[in-house]
Amino acid sequence: MFRTALRNVLAHKARLLMTVLAVMLGVAFVSGTLVFTDTLSQAFRNQSAKSYDDIAVAVSAAPNQNDPNATPGLSEQTRQKIAALDGVADATGRVNGFAGVPDKGGKLIGAGWSNKGTNFAPGKNGKDSAYAFVSGTGPVKDDEIALDKETADKGGYHVGDRVRVATNGPVETYTLAGVFTTEDGAVNAGGSLVLFDTDVAQKLFLRPGHFMDINVSAEPGADADKILAAVKPVVGDKADAQTGQELADQQAKDIEAGLGALNQMLLGFAGIALFVGIFLISNTFTMLVAQRTKELALMRAVGASRKQITRSVLAEAGLVGLVASVIGFGLGIGLAAGLRSGMNAFGLKVPAGELVIGATPLVSALAVGVLVTMLAAFLPGRRAAKIPPVAAMSSVHAVATTKSLVVRNTIGAIVTALGTGAIAVGASQGGDEGRMMIAGGAFLALIGVIVLIPLLSRPVIALARPVLKAFGVAGTLAGQNAVRNPRRTGATASALAIGLTLVTGLSVLGATVGSAVDRMTTDQIKADYMITMASGEGLSQAALDAVRKAPGAVAVSPQQAGWVQVKGDFKSVSGVTPGDVEKVLNLHVVNGSLGTLAEGQVAVDDKTAEKRGWKVGSTLPVEYADKKKGELKVGAVYEASEFVSPMVLDAKILSAHDPKPYIREIYVKMDGGASAAAEKAVTKSLGDNPAVTVMDQKDMRDQFGGVINMMLNIMYGLLAMALIIAVLGVVNTLAMSVFERQQEIGMLRAIGLDRRRVKRMVRLEAVVISLFGAVVGIALGSFLGWAIGETLKHSLPDYALVLPWGRIGIFLLLAGLVGVLAALWPARSAAKLNMLAAIKAE
């Protein structure tokens, strides 16, 4: 039987090509993901280990900069004590924070959060072992800096140039003393690294004479554990100390955990691709079995048992899966290399290192490819075993019985109903639990619809019959061919339906959430500009004062974050400017007046007021951040807003109890509204600081909705794999259909159907099947998008379901185009059939 399986594989190479492609693509995604994440993990582990090669012990302290009485990190005296310990070669102090460099056009190089500044800490030899200089030297004067090579190249800077550097204070200009290379994580993430003289860095990021970290190097032969034991009494309980090896191991674990989410996401999409491929594989083997009815029946007649027939089909599937897996693994290695190059192209520098090709990706690729193929071929193999020997007397194989169709449709209806019910319950329940229930229901609903899809094919495709008749005889025949074998049509349409279910669901969810965010931004922000720090850190009071002096500024209010305790309960508070806040934010007042903020009263949102039983006139005993106590009178109740905290207070009151106010945003209303001149005036008032972002209304909407669109585009790209496999499924079905209908096509040609109309018939059949799958997928995807959106409506005040009709129309057009493209080869093959040879074919 094994020889029979091998012979069949070799005899049907062309017909099995699509199956090989489907398995190959899925396996390539799985193996590529595993190789890529293994490579990334190993590269970052090596980088981490290299970073701590010269570090025997690392000491770190988290300074509390908001408490003037707290010890600000590690002092210079502590560093000197550590440096004097036995076995210690040197103790290097480090301090770091945000530092950004603009290019020649004034635009910040890097993403803000990945822009870092630290101190140049030369040893006795005048070099800092963490940095290798390619030109110039490290900064040793107050007005000098050094830049990493990537940033210097992007900005077009050379040694001796004057460079503007933005920190959390005013922009300063320094002389570029040197350019260096580094394996620092900030630079690898696409950011920048600025080195300052130690005294300058301490003033910028901490306090003079203090460090955030001290890295201890050991003398030759010294034991790191003994040095650690000696360091701990010196630093006490105000700092954490651990060996460099422990720190490297911890970072390796953190890297593993961080890459785990990426790995799971990519494997999830690989699973979807393989799930779609199952239908293509199953469809292929079903049709191969159908075409070999006489052969299998004769084998039964000469003594082959049912188990042997089943094993023969499974062996054939195993061979196909093995070949596809080997090719797919090779493609996966190429995919991993491409992904790494892609990250570098987007500025996310991956540490140098060769691709890591371990046993796990290889074994996984072979196991997944072979098992998936054999699983998909199991039911066709089982059906093949049931072919009675008497069927050898006829070229017509046994058709599905009424009983089997009733059982199939009943099971499909039950599973679909269970899945739909779970989705509906999850939508009404909301939260994470509701979304988990929707995920489970979606899986059941997909399975149920796939089981029912042959039953759905006749009535749905019947709706297209009037349109098909407009194409004459070719259209009429295409409509009949599309429903002639509902199981085959359903299996082909299922692949497209799954892909478009996911794509449509994401589109509906993205459009709904994006529209809600857009309305929320438009409805609640009246300001012309919103100002933030690119680093994500707070703005300074000096920046707020500067904007107030900008020409044309008529209303300026900060969104200053703070908190108070009310009867022991911590409450978030937004500090604003009374009188101006009403002009920049649209806070809907329910009771009272926001004008009372100027009188030192507090405004609370309606949800908090209802929950606590507060109302206008209520007096609240509060404790501020500096432990001082007082009373606040409720002067207004407003509708809850995403842009302010549950309590709003005059920023001056908050600042009086906070030595370092945290200003998240500044909202600005300009005389005459937003314009190029107004934006220039605001930017100039801030000293043309590249680290400060000035956004108009459009920029605000893009910022809040941009993440959604970016995620959608990533998802679309990854789901393209499933859609490619779905296209292969359509090609496969049509090719098989043409092969099965050789006699029929020959007869049609003989009675006058020319080649052009034969091609049209096959193309229209492909378009109908593709659009059928698209309609099913779009309907189910819209339902899922609505359900997930319902779980988010409580966190989005302006939530309302939005169906992206434009995108849905594009999906339908693409489905039709898929049908046309998929039919090119089968249609040409059908048209080129020799009439006499086709009529004689069995």
PDB file of C-alpha atoms in Angstrom, residues 82-235:
ATOM      1  CA  ILE A  82      33.017  50.976  46.735  1.00  0.00           C
ATOM      2  CA  ALA A  83      36.076  51.702  44.557  1.00  0.00           C
ATOM      3  CA  ALA A  84      38.323  51.259  47.632  1.00  0.00           C
ATOM      4  CA  LEU A  85      37.007  47.756  48.479  1.00  0.00           C
ATOM      5  CA  ASP A  86      39.281  44.732  48.097  1.00  0.00           C
ATOM      6  CA  GLY A  87      39.122  43.142  44.653  1.00  0.00           C
ATOM      7  CA  VAL A  88      37.529  46.197  43.011  1.00  0.00           C
ATOM      8  CA  ALA A  89      39.362  47.541  39.964  1.00  0.00           C
ATOM      9  CA  ASP A  90      37.021  50.486  39.364  1.00  0.00           C
ATOM     10  CA  ALA A  91      33.534  51.784  40.207  1.00  0.00           C
ATOM     11  CA  THR A  92      31.828  53.739  37.415  1.00  0.00           C
ATOM     12  CA  GLY A  93      28.884  55.994  38.258  1.00  0.00           C
ATOM     13  CA  ARG A  94      26.070  56.412  35.728  1.00  0.00           C
ATOM     14  CA  VAL A  95      23.193  58.856  35.494  1.00  0.00           C
ATOM     15  CA  ASN A  96      20.704  59.032  32.630  1.00  0.00           C
ATOM     16  CA  GLY A  97      17.529  60.645  31.376  1.00  0.00           C
ATOM     17  CA  PHE A  98      15.833  62.021  28.284  1.00  0.00           C
ATOM     18  CA  ALA A  99      17.950  63.844  25.710  1.00  0.00           C
ATOM     19  CA  GLY A 100      16.907  64.460  22.120  1.00  0.00           C
ATOM     20  CA  VAL A 101      18.790  65.773  19.105  1.00  0.00           C
ATOM     21  CA  PRO A 102      17.085  67.370  16.070  1.00  0.00           C
ATOM     22  CA  ASP A 103      18.185  66.950  12.483  1.00  0.00           C
ATOM     23  CA  LYS A 104      19.137  69.953  10.368  1.00  0.00           C
ATOM     24  CA  GLY A 105      15.425  70.582   9.706  1.00  0.00           C
ATOM     25  CA  GLY A 106      14.624  70.796  13.421  1.00  0.00           C
ATOM     26  CA  LYS A 107      12.843  67.422  13.592  1.00  0.00           C
ATOM     27  CA  LEU A 108      13.635  65.137  16.521  1.00  0.00           C
ATOM     28  CA  ILE A 109      15.772  62.110  15.599  1.00  0.00           C
ATOM     29  CA  GLY A 110      14.199  59.009  17.145  1.00  0.00           C
ATOM     30  CA  ALA A 111      10.863  58.238  18.732  1.00  0.00           C
ATOM     31  CA  GLY A 112      11.118  60.309  21.914  1.00  0.00           C
ATOM     32  CA  TRP A 113      10.862  57.454  24.382  1.00  0.00           C
ATOM     33  CA  SER A 114      14.038  55.937  22.910  1.00  0.00           C
ATOM     34  CA  ASN A 115      16.087  59.158  23.085  1.00  0.00           C
ATOM     35  CA  LYS A 116      18.532  58.877  25.950  1.00  0.00           C
ATOM     36  CA  GLY A 117      21.296  60.872  27.547  1.00  0.00           C
ATOM     37  CA  THR A 118      23.956  59.654  29.964  1.00  0.00           C
ATOM     38  CA  ASN A 119      27.405  60.576  31.259  1.00  0.00           C
ATOM     39  CA  PHE A 120      30.817  59.846  29.789  1.00  0.00           C
ATOM     40  CA  ALA A 121      32.753  58.145  32.583  1.00  0.00           C
ATOM     41  CA  PRO A 122      36.407  57.668  31.607  1.00  0.00           C
ATOM     42  CA  GLY A 123      38.599  55.349  33.654  1.00  0.00           C
ATOM     43  CA  LYS A 124      42.239  55.781  34.551  1.00  0.00           C
ATOM     44  CA  ASN A 125      43.189  55.294  30.894  1.00  0.00           C
ATOM     45  CA  GLY A 126      40.870  58.149  29.824  1.00  0.00           C
ATOM     46  CA  LYS A 127      38.467  55.766  28.010  1.00  0.00           C
ATOM     47  CA  ASP A 128      34.945  54.643  28.801  1.00  0.00           C
ATOM     48  CA  SER A 129      34.750  50.902  28.068  1.00  0.00           C
ATOM     49  CA  ALA A 130      31.043  51.124  27.200  1.00  0.00           C
ATOM     50  CA  TYR A 131      31.694  53.197  24.062  1.00  0.00           C
ATOM     51  CA  ALA A 132      34.075  52.799  21.108  1.00  0.00           C
ATOM     52  CA  PHE A 133      34.865  56.143  19.471  1.00  0.00           C
ATOM     53  CA  VAL A 134      35.167  56.201  15.676  1.00  0.00           C
ATOM     54  CA  SER A 135      36.117  59.886  15.611  1.00  0.00           C
ATOM     55  CA  GLY A 136      36.931  62.520  18.206  1.00  0.00           C
ATOM     56  CA  THR A 137      36.884  61.938  21.955  1.00  0.00           C
ATOM     57  CA  GLY A 138      34.451  61.829  24.840  1.00  0.00           C
ATOM     58  CA  PRO A 139      33.076  65.084  26.320  1.00  0.00           C
ATOM     59  CA  VAL A 140      35.254  66.419  29.131  1.00  0.00           C
ATOM     60  CA  LYS A 141      33.978  70.024  29.190  1.00  0.00           C
ATOM     61  CA  ASP A 142      30.630  71.503  30.166  1.00  0.00           C
ATOM     62  CA  ASP A 143      29.805  72.566  26.593  1.00  0.00           C
ATOM     63  CA  GLU A 144      30.756  69.266  24.916  1.00  0.00           C
ATOM     64  CA  ILE A 145      28.756  66.160  23.968  1.00  0.00           C
ATOM     65  CA  ALA A 146      29.302  62.955  22.009  1.00  0.00           C
ATOM     66  CA  LEU A 147      26.739  61.268  19.751  1.00  0.00           C
ATOM     67  CA  ASP A 148      26.197  57.693  18.647  1.00  0.00           C
ATOM     68  CA  LYS A 149      27.134  57.103  15.005  1.00  0.00           C
ATOM     69  CA  GLU A 150      23.541  56.371  13.861  1.00  0.00           C
ATOM     70  CA  THR A 151      22.288  59.714  15.202  1.00  0.00           C
ATOM     71  CA  ALA A 152      25.281  61.653  13.874  1.00  0.00           C
ATOM     72  CA  ASP A 153      24.751  60.167  10.405  1.00  0.00           C
ATOM     73  CA  LYS A 154      20.997  60.872  10.422  1.00  0.00           C
ATOM     74  CA  GLY A 155      21.548  64.458  11.534  1.00  0.00           C
ATOM     75  CA  GLY A 156      24.529  65.054   9.264  1.00  0.00           C
ATOM     76  CA  TYR A 157      26.741  66.037  12.230  1.00  0.00           C
ATOM     77  CA  HIS A 158      30.546  65.895  12.347  1.00  0.00           C
ATOM     78  CA  VAL A 159      33.090  66.488  15.102  1.00  0.00           C
ATOM     79  CA  GLY A 160      33.308  70.214  15.821  1.00  0.00           C
ATOM     80  CA  ASP A 161      29.706  70.984  14.807  1.00  0.00           C
ATOM     81  CA  ARG A 162      27.393  72.845  17.163  1.00  0.00           C
ATOM     82  CA  VAL A 163      24.432  70.634  18.111  1.00  0.00           C
ATOM     83  CA  ARG A 164      21.175  71.602  19.821  1.00  0.00           C
ATOM     84  CA  VAL A 165      20.132  69.142  22.541  1.00  0.00           C
ATOM     85  CA  ALA A 166      16.699  69.031  24.163  1.00  0.00           C
ATOM     86  CA  THR A 167      16.227  67.685  27.684  1.00  0.00           C
ATOM     87  CA  ASN A 168      13.410  68.313  30.124  1.00  0.00           C
ATOM     88  CA  GLY A 169      14.776  71.820  30.548  1.00  0.00           C
ATOM     89  CA  PRO A 170      15.551  74.560  28.001  1.00  0.00           C
ATOM     90  CA  VAL A 171      17.291  73.604  24.750  1.00  0.00           C
ATOM     91  CA  GLU A 172      21.072  74.029  24.971  1.00  0.00           C
ATOM     92  CA  THR A 173      23.727  74.065  22.255  1.00  0.00           C
ATOM     93  CA  TYR A 174      26.916  71.995  22.609  1.00  0.00           C
ATOM     94  CA  THR A 175      30.034  71.272  20.589  1.00  0.00           C
ATOM     95  CA  LEU A 176      30.242  67.746  19.193  1.00  0.00           C
ATOM     96  CA  ALA A 177      33.461  66.302  20.631  1.00  0.00           C
ATOM     97  CA  GLY A 178      33.167  62.723  19.350  1.00  0.00           C
ATOM     98  CA  VAL A 179      31.158  60.029  17.599  1.00  0.00           C
ATOM     99  CA  PHE A 180      30.962  56.499  18.985  1.00  0.00           C
ATOM    100  CA  THR A 181      29.428  53.081  18.396  1.00  0.00           C
ATOM    101  CA  THR A 182      27.495  51.218  21.065  1.00  0.00           C
ATOM    102  CA  GLU A 183      25.236  48.254  21.706  1.00  0.00           C
ATOM    103  CA  ASP A 184      22.993  50.371  23.946  1.00  0.00           C
ATOM    104  CA  GLY A 185      19.342  49.286  23.834  1.00  0.00           C
ATOM    105  CA  ALA A 186      18.080  52.825  23.164  1.00  0.00           C
ATOM    106  CA  VAL A 187      20.097  53.079  19.952  1.00  0.00           C
ATOM    107  CA  ASN A 188      19.091  49.562  18.880  1.00  0.00           C
ATOM    108  CA  ALA A 189      15.454  50.587  19.331  1.00  0.00           C
ATOM    109  CA  GLY A 190      15.923  53.352  16.767  1.00  0.00           C
ATOM    110  CA  GLY A 191      16.596  56.118  19.263  1.00  0.00           C
ATOM    111  CA  SER A 192      19.637  58.224  20.052  1.00  0.00           C
ATOM    112  CA  LEU A 193      22.280  58.430  22.771  1.00  0.00           C
ATOM    113  CA  VAL A 194      23.948  61.651  23.903  1.00  0.00           C
ATOM    114  CA  LEU A 195      26.983  61.563  26.183  1.00  0.00           C
ATOM    115  CA  PHE A 196      27.574  64.516  28.513  1.00  0.00           C
ATOM    116  CA  ASP A 197      30.346  65.324  30.922  1.00  0.00           C
ATOM    117  CA  THR A 198      29.467  63.690  34.276  1.00  0.00           C
ATOM    118  CA  ASP A 199      28.875  66.988  36.119  1.00  0.00           C
ATOM    119  CA  VAL A 200      26.547  68.212  33.343  1.00  0.00           C
ATOM    120  CA  ALA A 201      24.598  64.939  33.237  1.00  0.00           C
ATOM    121  CA  GLN A 202      24.117  64.999  37.015  1.00  0.00           C
ATOM    122  CA  LYS A 203      22.723  68.532  36.867  1.00  0.00           C
ATOM    123  CA  LEU A 204      20.408  67.627  33.985  1.00  0.00           C
ATOM    124  CA  PHE A 205      19.084  64.279  35.189  1.00  0.00           C
ATOM    125  CA  LEU A 206      19.539  64.093  38.970  1.00  0.00           C
ATOM    126  CA  ARG A 207      21.523  66.255  41.391  1.00  0.00           C
ATOM    127  CA  PRO A 208      25.187  67.272  41.497  1.00  0.00           C
ATOM    128  CA  GLY A 209      27.418  64.613  43.024  1.00  0.00           C
ATOM    129  CA  HIS A 210      24.925  61.756  42.714  1.00  0.00           C
ATOM    130  CA  PHE A 211      24.433  58.727  40.450  1.00  0.00           C
ATOM    131  CA  MET A 212      21.576  56.397  39.607  1.00  0.00           C
ATOM    132  CA  ASP A 213      23.840  53.369  39.053  1.00  0.00           C
ATOM    133  CA  ILE A 214      27.343  52.284  39.948  1.00  0.00           C
ATOM    134  CA  ASN A 215      28.987  49.554  37.878  1.00  0.00           C
ATOM    135  CA  VAL A 216      31.797  47.746  39.669  1.00  0.00           C
ATOM    136  CA  SER A 217      34.603  46.013  37.749  1.00  0.00           C
ATOM    137  CA  ALA A 218      36.782  43.400  39.421  1.00  0.00           C
ATOM    138  CA  GLU A 219      40.526  42.923  39.517  1.00  0.00           C
ATOM    139  CA  PRO A 220      41.835  39.773  37.776  1.00  0.00           C
ATOM    140  CA  GLY A 221      41.013  36.691  39.859  1.00  0.00           C
ATOM    141  CA  ALA A 222      38.631  38.519  42.220  1.00  0.00           C
ATOM    142  CA  ASP A 223      35.344  36.789  43.111  1.00  0.00           C
ATOM    143  CA  ALA A 224      32.162  38.679  42.174  1.00  0.00           C
ATOM    144  CA  ASP A 225      30.148  37.154  45.048  1.00  0.00           C
ATOM    145  CA  LYS A 226      32.718  38.328  47.613  1.00  0.00           C
ATOM    146  CA  ILE A 227      32.687  41.825  46.124  1.00  0.00           C
ATOM    147  CA  LEU A 228      28.868  41.804  46.275  1.00  0.00           C
ATOM    148  CA  ALA A 229      28.977  40.822  49.952  1.00  0.00           C
ATOM    149  CA  ALA A 230      31.337  43.743  50.627  1.00  0.00           C
ATOM    150  CA  VAL A 231      29.267  46.241  48.585  1.00  0.00           C
ATOM    151  CA  LYS A 232      25.927  45.564  50.301  1.00  0.00           C
ATOM    152  CA  PRO A 233      26.882  47.055  53.718  1.00  0.00           C
ATOM    153  CA  VAL A 234      28.205  50.170  51.948  1.00  0.00           C
ATOM    154  CA  VAL A 235      24.979  50.922  50.048  1.00  0.00           C
TER     155      VAL A 235
END
